[in-house]
Amino acid sequence: MKRKTRVGLITSGGDCQGLNAAIRGIGKTLLHYVDNVELFGMYDGYRGLVDGDYKFMEDGDFSGILTEGGTILGTSRQRYVPGKMIVDDDGNDLMPAMLDTYTRLNLDCLVVMGGNGTQKSAKLLMDAGMNVITLPKTIDNDIWGTDTTFGFQSAVDIASNVIDYIHSTASSHSRVFLVEAMGRDAGWLTLHAGIASGADIILIPEIPYDIDKIVEAIEQRKKRGRNFSIIAVAEGAVSTTDAVLTEEERRAAKETMGHSTISYQLASQIEKRTGQETRVTIPGHYQRGGPPCPYDRVLATQFGTAAAKLIMERQYGRMVAVQNGQIVSITLEDAASRTKFLPVDHPLITSARDVGVSFGD
Ligand code: F6P
């Protein structure tokens, strides 16, 4: 009798929209084309692989989940020692336990859906001898080697909607508003949402801001009769002063800044300098919640089906990606090698500048 194909599915790191659509894409495609396939859904990311805590997934598990937010498998963030180990809270190496589950279940391959950190840790699994295929998911859109990631567009929709709604109240009260978007150290989400909803000032980590320039842009608007200003701020935005600090110095500066996030610090500086009432709105994890937008449903389905095809062709050690509108795959080594930050000469930044957006520089 033909040997079974056994595949483990893992969703790891921060969740985002489209994970279930991707799970569905993988499961349905494999069940459609491969006789004798067995699918194991690991619970809570790598934790399920460490503890051998999994669900044997059947046809029905892949139905009715296309539009559902979150992940039906659960997720968790692993502690990762850069390039070396995945460890528990006491610093113990988790690889032997993961290898044990992989071997015990006689898996042919693991499909790992995750962001930047997950791509890096999936590479460690590969180096330890496991067959791995990954999918790029994150609202941050910062994974190297793919033009976009699923979850990103849904988060852009939400963040844009927040900025759209802030416009009317900002205008009624003649206030400055800062809307802080997620995205870690990359400005993709803030840039897209800022452009989509007509923010006047966009602050991203890749372009350090000068508070004088921000104040100048607000005053200029006032001179032109605009009684309010909207600033889209990336959570990782930095001032020109902080940009030259080492990582350690920056961490220390953050601890002493006396504000919970960069937006509150900026709001206090702006209010003092302009005399204009200034408020902060932070949508936070709301940006990662709820159903995927149709674009992400399509993208995650395409990524899922492509991962299934890689499994059928036994092409392991690869991340599915989209490049110039085509679904491709690249080596996991390449995908995990670096972070995709926004190039400062990106055409979108140029377009934003063309319509008068200030980047505080
Ligand atoms: O990487 C996705 C992300 O949502 C970032 O944008 C954000 O900085 C971080 O995760 C938040 O992490 P957590 O969900 O662990 O608070």
mmCIF file of N, CA and C in Angstrom, residues 4-85:
data_model
loop_
_atom_site.group_PDB
_atom_site.id
_atom_site.type_symbol
_atom_site.label_atom_id
_atom_site.label_comp_id
_atom_site.label_asym_id
_atom_site.label_seq_id
_atom_site.Cartn_x
_atom_site.Cartn_y
_atom_site.Cartn_z
ATOM 1 N N LYS A 4 1.564 6.857 3.522
ATOM 2 C CA LYS A 4 0.792 8.081 3.768
ATOM 3 C C LYS A 4 1.692 9.309 3.670
ATOM 4 N N THR A 5 1.117 10.440 3.228
ATOM 5 C CA THR A 5 1.817 11.719 3.302
ATOM 6 C C THR A 5 1.328 12.388 4.579
ATOM 7 N N ARG A 6 2.268 12.766 5.447
ATOM 8 C CA ARG A 6 1.878 13.321 6.753
ATOM 9 C C ARG A 6 2.433 14.733 6.894
ATOM 10 N N VAL A 7 1.497 15.651 7.126
ATOM 11 C CA VAL A 7 1.874 17.070 7.143
ATOM 12 C C VAL A 7 1.417 17.717 8.449
ATOM 13 N N GLY A 8 2.306 18.484 9.060
ATOM 14 C CA GLY A 8 1.952 19.239 10.266
ATOM 15 C C GLY A 8 1.718 20.702 9.904
ATOM 16 N N LEU A 9 0.701 21.312 10.499
ATOM 17 C CA LEU A 9 0.403 22.727 10.229
ATOM 18 C C LEU A 9 0.630 23.535 11.505
ATOM 19 N N ILE A 10 1.300 24.673 11.354
ATOM 20 C CA ILE A 10 1.602 25.515 12.523
ATOM 21 C C ILE A 10 1.321 26.977 12.181
ATOM 22 N N THR A 11 0.577 27.674 13.044
ATOM 23 C CA THR A 11 0.484 29.133 12.923
ATOM 24 C C THR A 11 1.243 29.711 14.118
ATOM 25 N N SER A 12 2.197 30.586 13.835
ATOM 26 C CA SER A 12 3.095 31.019 14.915
ATOM 27 C C SER A 12 3.272 32.541 14.940
ATOM 28 N N GLY A 13 3.571 33.064 16.119
ATOM 29 C CA GLY A 13 3.779 34.512 16.263
ATOM 30 C C GLY A 13 2.448 35.240 16.423
ATOM 31 N N GLY A 14 2.469 36.555 16.249
ATOM 32 C CA GLY A 14 1.230 37.338 16.363
ATOM 33 C C GLY A 14 0.245 36.891 15.287
ATOM 34 N N ASP A 15 -1.031 36.820 15.643
ATOM 35 C CA ASP A 15 -1.991 36.379 14.616
ATOM 36 C C ASP A 15 -2.228 37.509 13.622
ATOM 37 N N CYS A 16 -2.977 37.224 12.587
ATOM 38 C CA CYS A 16 -3.415 38.258 11.656
ATOM 39 C C CYS A 16 -4.561 37.681 10.844
ATOM 40 N N GLN A 17 -5.187 38.520 10.052
ATOM 41 C CA GLN A 17 -6.291 38.066 9.227
ATOM 42 C C GLN A 17 -5.756 37.182 8.089
ATOM 43 N N GLY A 18 -6.507 36.148 7.755
ATOM 44 C CA GLY A 18 -6.140 35.307 6.603
ATOM 45 C C GLY A 18 -5.492 33.984 6.980
ATOM 46 N N LEU A 19 -5.186 33.786 8.275
ATOM 47 C CA LEU A 19 -4.534 32.525 8.661
ATOM 48 C C LEU A 19 -5.440 31.326 8.373
ATOM 49 N N ASN A 20 -6.722 31.483 8.695
ATOM 50 C CA ASN A 20 -7.631 30.352 8.467
ATOM 51 C C ASN A 20 -7.847 30.103 6.974
ATOM 52 N N ALA A 21 -7.847 31.189 6.202
ATOM 53 C CA ALA A 21 -7.981 31.036 4.745
ATOM 54 C C ALA A 21 -6.784 30.253 4.199
ATOM 55 N N ALA A 22 -5.594 30.503 4.772
ATOM 56 C CA ALA A 22 -4.387 29.790 4.323
ATOM 57 C C ALA A 22 -4.453 28.318 4.743
ATOM 58 N N ILE A 23 -4.878 28.075 5.989
ATOM 59 C CA ILE A 23 -5.013 26.696 6.483
ATOM 60 C C ILE A 23 -5.978 25.928 5.560
ATOM 61 N N ARG A 24 -7.072 26.594 5.235
ATOM 62 C CA ARG A 24 -8.083 25.982 4.361
ATOM 63 C C ARG A 24 -7.483 25.676 2.976
ATOM 64 N N GLY A 25 -6.708 26.639 2.455
ATOM 65 C CA GLY A 25 -6.094 26.453 1.129
ATOM 66 C C GLY A 25 -5.177 25.234 1.106
ATOM 67 N N ILE A 26 -4.386 25.080 2.163
ATOM 68 C CA ILE A 26 -3.446 23.943 2.224
ATOM 69 C C ILE A 26 -4.243 22.638 2.345
ATOM 70 N N GLY A 27 -5.151 22.609 3.327
ATOM 71 C CA GLY A 27 -5.883 21.375 3.635
ATOM 72 C C GLY A 27 -6.728 20.899 2.473
ATOM 73 N N LYS A 28 -7.510 21.820 1.918
ATOM 74 C CA LYS A 28 -8.421 21.414 0.832
ATOM 75 C C LYS A 28 -7.636 20.927 -0.376
ATOM 76 N N THR A 29 -6.538 21.609 -0.708
ATOM 77 C CA THR A 29 -5.760 21.212 -1.893
ATOM 78 C C THR A 29 -5.143 19.825 -1.688
ATOM 79 N N LEU A 30 -4.569 19.602 -0.502
ATOM 80 C CA LEU A 30 -3.933 18.292 -0.264
ATOM 81 C C LEU A 30 -4.983 17.179 -0.274
ATOM 82 N N LEU A 31 -6.127 17.444 0.371
ATOM 83 C CA LEU A 31 -7.163 16.403 0.416
ATOM 84 C C LEU A 31 -7.750 16.143 -0.977
ATOM 85 N N HIS A 32 -7.702 17.163 -1.800
ATOM 86 C CA HIS A 32 -8.226 17.048 -3.165
ATOM 87 C C HIS A 32 -7.306 16.191 -4.047
ATOM 88 N N TYR A 33 -5.996 16.422 -3.930
ATOM 89 C CA TYR A 33 -5.073 15.798 -4.882
ATOM 90 C C TYR A 33 -4.316 14.574 -4.360
ATOM 91 N N VAL A 34 -4.136 14.500 -3.048
ATOM 92 C CA VAL A 34 -3.247 13.450 -2.531
ATOM 93 C C VAL A 34 -4.056 12.348 -1.845
ATOM 94 N N ASP A 35 -3.901 11.122 -2.319
ATOM 95 C CA ASP A 35 -4.548 9.985 -1.633
ATOM 96 C C ASP A 35 -3.744 9.755 -0.366
ATOM 97 N N ASN A 36 -4.380 9.337 0.644
ATOM 98 C CA ASN A 36 -3.627 8.927 1.827
ATOM 99 C C ASN A 36 -2.852 10.058 2.501
ATOM 100 N N VAL A 37 -3.490 11.216 2.635
ATOM 101 C CA VAL A 37 -2.796 12.305 3.312
ATOM 102 C C VAL A 37 -3.333 12.429 4.744
ATOM 103 N N GLU A 38 -2.438 12.720 5.676
ATOM 104 C CA GLU A 38 -2.857 12.950 7.064
ATOM 105 C C GLU A 38 -2.359 14.316 7.512
ATOM 106 N N LEU A 39 -3.266 15.091 8.096
ATOM 107 C CA LEU A 39 -2.922 16.465 8.469
ATOM 108 C C LEU A 39 -3.025 16.641 9.978
ATOM 109 N N PHE A 40 -1.982 17.203 10.548
ATOM 110 C CA PHE A 40 -1.924 17.405 12.004
ATOM 111 C C PHE A 40 -1.811 18.901 12.284
ATOM 112 N N GLY A 41 -2.807 19.467 12.953
ATOM 113 C CA GLY A 41 -2.760 20.887 13.296
ATOM 114 C C GLY A 41 -2.168 21.044 14.692
ATOM 115 N N MET A 42 -1.002 21.669 14.758
ATOM 116 C CA MET A 42 -0.331 21.855 16.066
ATOM 117 C C MET A 42 -0.998 23.022 16.798
ATOM 118 N N TYR A 43 -1.307 22.816 18.061
ATOM 119 C CA TYR A 43 -1.960 23.874 18.823
ATOM 120 C C TYR A 43 -0.961 24.929 19.321
ATOM 121 N N ASP A 44 -1.373 26.174 19.239
ATOM 122 C CA ASP A 44 -0.623 27.315 19.804
ATOM 123 C C ASP A 44 0.809 27.417 19.274
ATOM 124 N N GLY A 45 0.973 27.362 17.993
ATOM 125 C CA GLY A 45 2.278 27.580 17.392
ATOM 126 C C GLY A 45 3.264 26.476 17.718
ATOM 127 N N TYR A 46 4.519 26.842 17.916
ATOM 128 C CA TYR A 46 5.558 25.835 18.191
ATOM 129 C C TYR A 46 5.283 25.060 19.479
ATOM 130 N N ARG A 47 4.471 25.657 20.371
ATOM 131 C CA ARG A 47 4.170 24.962 21.625
ATOM 132 C C ARG A 47 3.569 23.583 21.357
ATOM 133 N N GLY A 48 2.686 23.500 20.388
ATOM 134 C CA GLY A 48 2.045 22.221 20.055
ATOM 135 C C GLY A 48 3.054 21.195 19.572
ATOM 136 N N LEU A 49 4.056 21.669 18.852
ATOM 137 C CA LEU A 49 5.089 20.749 18.346
ATOM 138 C C LEU A 49 5.990 20.298 19.498
ATOM 139 N N VAL A 50 6.267 21.215 20.407
ATOM 140 C CA VAL A 50 7.103 20.874 21.567
ATOM 141 C C VAL A 50 6.390 19.842 22.443
ATOM 142 N N ASP A 51 5.101 20.109 22.722
ATOM 143 C CA ASP A 51 4.362 19.252 23.658
ATOM 144 C C ASP A 51 3.665 18.075 22.991
ATOM 145 N N GLY A 52 3.754 17.977 21.682
ATOM 146 C CA GLY A 52 3.018 16.924 20.980
ATOM 147 C C GLY A 52 1.521 17.119 21.156
ATOM 148 N N ASP A 53 1.098 18.393 21.172
ATOM 149 C CA ASP A 53 -0.310 18.718 21.367
ATOM 150 C C ASP A 53 -0.889 19.150 20.017
ATOM 151 N N TYR A 54 -1.645 18.259 19.405
ATOM 152 C CA TYR A 54 -2.127 18.534 18.051
ATOM 153 C C TYR A 54 -3.525 17.979 17.841
ATOM 154 N N LYS A 55 -4.099 18.439 16.727
ATOM 155 C CA LYS A 55 -5.427 17.958 16.341
ATOM 156 C C LYS A 55 -5.261 17.237 15.014
ATOM 157 N N PHE A 56 -5.813 16.053 14.918
ATOM 158 C CA PHE A 56 -5.834 15.344 13.645
ATOM 159 C C PHE A 56 -6.935 15.986 12.816
ATOM 160 N N MET A 57 -6.581 16.602 11.690
ATOM 161 C CA MET A 57 -7.562 17.419 10.957
ATOM 162 C C MET A 57 -8.211 16.649 9.811
ATOM 163 N N GLU A 58 -9.535 16.789 9.761
ATOM 164 C CA GLU A 58 -10.269 16.090 8.708
ATOM 165 C C GLU A 58 -10.943 17.099 7.794
ATOM 166 N N ASP A 59 -11.497 16.576 6.736
ATOM 167 C CA ASP A 59 -12.132 17.400 5.707
ATOM 168 C C ASP A 59 -12.975 18.552 6.286
ATOM 169 N N GLY A 60 -13.831 18.232 7.233
ATOM 170 C CA GLY A 60 -14.768 19.224 7.784
ATOM 171 C C GLY A 60 -14.065 20.364 8.505
ATOM 172 N N ASP A 61 -12.849 20.110 8.990
ATOM 173 C CA ASP A 61 -12.121 21.159 9.705
ATOM 174 C C ASP A 61 -11.748 22.324 8.786
ATOM 175 N N PHE A 62 -11.710 22.045 7.495
ATOM 176 C CA PHE A 62 -11.270 23.088 6.557
ATOM 177 C C PHE A 62 -12.442 23.841 5.933
ATOM 178 N N SER A 63 -13.650 23.524 6.369
ATOM 179 C CA SER A 63 -14.835 24.205 5.819
ATOM 180 C C SER A 63 -15.328 25.279 6.777
ATOM 181 N N GLY A 64 -15.872 26.330 6.207
ATOM 182 C CA GLY A 64 -16.505 27.389 7.002
ATOM 183 C C GLY A 64 -15.520 28.293 7.724
ATOM 184 N N ILE A 65 -14.256 28.265 7.330
ATOM 185 C CA ILE A 65 -13.260 29.077 8.055
ATOM 186 C C ILE A 65 -12.632 30.177 7.187
ATOM 187 N N LEU A 66 -13.014 30.212 5.914
ATOM 188 C CA LEU A 66 -12.379 31.165 4.986
ATOM 189 C C LEU A 66 -12.425 32.607 5.489
ATOM 190 N N THR A 67 -13.544 33.005 6.045
ATOM 191 C CA THR A 67 -13.714 34.418 6.413
ATOM 192 C C THR A 67 -13.472 34.678 7.905
ATOM 193 N N GLU A 68 -13.096 33.633 8.632
ATOM 194 C CA GLU A 68 -12.907 33.790 10.083
ATOM 195 C C GLU A 68 -11.568 34.439 10.432
ATOM 196 N N GLY A 69 -11.598 35.400 11.369
ATOM 197 C CA GLY A 69 -10.354 36.016 11.825
ATOM 198 C C GLY A 69 -9.576 35.084 12.744
ATOM 199 N N GLY A 70 -8.386 35.509 13.178
ATOM 200 C CA GLY A 70 -7.570 34.701 14.102
ATOM 201 C C GLY A 70 -7.081 33.422 13.455
ATOM 202 N N THR A 71 -6.837 32.414 14.276
ATOM 203 C CA THR A 71 -6.403 31.112 13.765
ATOM 204 C C THR A 71 -7.086 29.999 14.554
ATOM 205 N N ILE A 72 -7.681 29.054 13.860
ATOM 206 C CA ILE A 72 -8.383 27.964 14.555
ATOM 207 C C ILE A 72 -7.396 27.092 15.343
ATOM 208 N N LEU A 73 -6.096 27.209 15.029
ATOM 209 C CA LEU A 73 -5.106 26.377 15.734
ATOM 210 C C LEU A 73 -4.528 27.067 16.964
ATOM 211 N N GLY A 74 -4.784 28.367 17.084
ATOM 212 C CA GLY A 74 -4.146 29.114 18.177
ATOM 213 C C GLY A 74 -2.703 29.421 17.814
ATOM 214 N N THR A 75 -2.110 30.363 18.526
ATOM 215 C CA THR A 75 -0.727 30.731 18.223
ATOM 216 C C THR A 75 -0.029 31.186 19.492
ATOM 217 N N SER A 76 1.277 31.318 19.427
ATOM 218 C CA SER A 76 2.037 31.864 20.557
ATOM 219 C C SER A 76 3.341 32.404 20.010
ATOM 220 N N ARG A 77 3.943 33.246 20.806
ATOM 221 C CA ARG A 77 5.253 33.765 20.398
ATOM 222 C C ARG A 77 6.329 32.918 21.051
ATOM 223 N N GLN A 78 7.299 32.493 20.281
ATOM 224 C CA GLN A 78 8.383 31.691 20.842
ATOM 225 C C GLN A 78 9.532 32.614 21.241
ATOM 226 N N ARG A 79 10.333 32.167 22.187
ATOM 227 C CA ARG A 79 11.544 32.940 22.508
ATOM 228 C C ARG A 79 12.645 32.429 21.606
ATOM 229 N N TYR A 80 13.262 33.364 20.905
ATOM 230 C CA TYR A 80 14.199 33.004 19.849
ATOM 231 C C TYR A 80 15.558 33.629 20.143
ATOM 232 N N VAL A 81 16.593 32.817 20.184
ATOM 233 C CA VAL A 81 17.954 33.340 20.350
ATOM 234 C C VAL A 81 18.505 33.470 18.933
ATOM 235 N N PRO A 82 18.686 34.711 18.444
ATOM 236 C CA PRO A 82 18.983 34.942 17.032
ATOM 237 C C PRO A 82 19.975 33.949 16.416
ATOM 238 N N GLY A 83 19.471 33.249 15.393
ATOM 239 C CA GLY A 83 20.303 32.329 14.616
ATOM 240 C C GLY A 83 20.719 31.064 15.350
ATOM 241 N N LYS A 84 20.285 30.902 16.621
ATOM 242 C CA LYS A 84 20.820 29.782 17.386
ATOM 243 C C LYS A 84 19.762 28.809 17.881
ATOM 244 N N MET A 85 18.779 29.328 18.657
ATOM 245 C CA MET A 85 17.890 28.417 19.378
ATOM 246 C C MET A 85 16.484 28.977 19.543
#
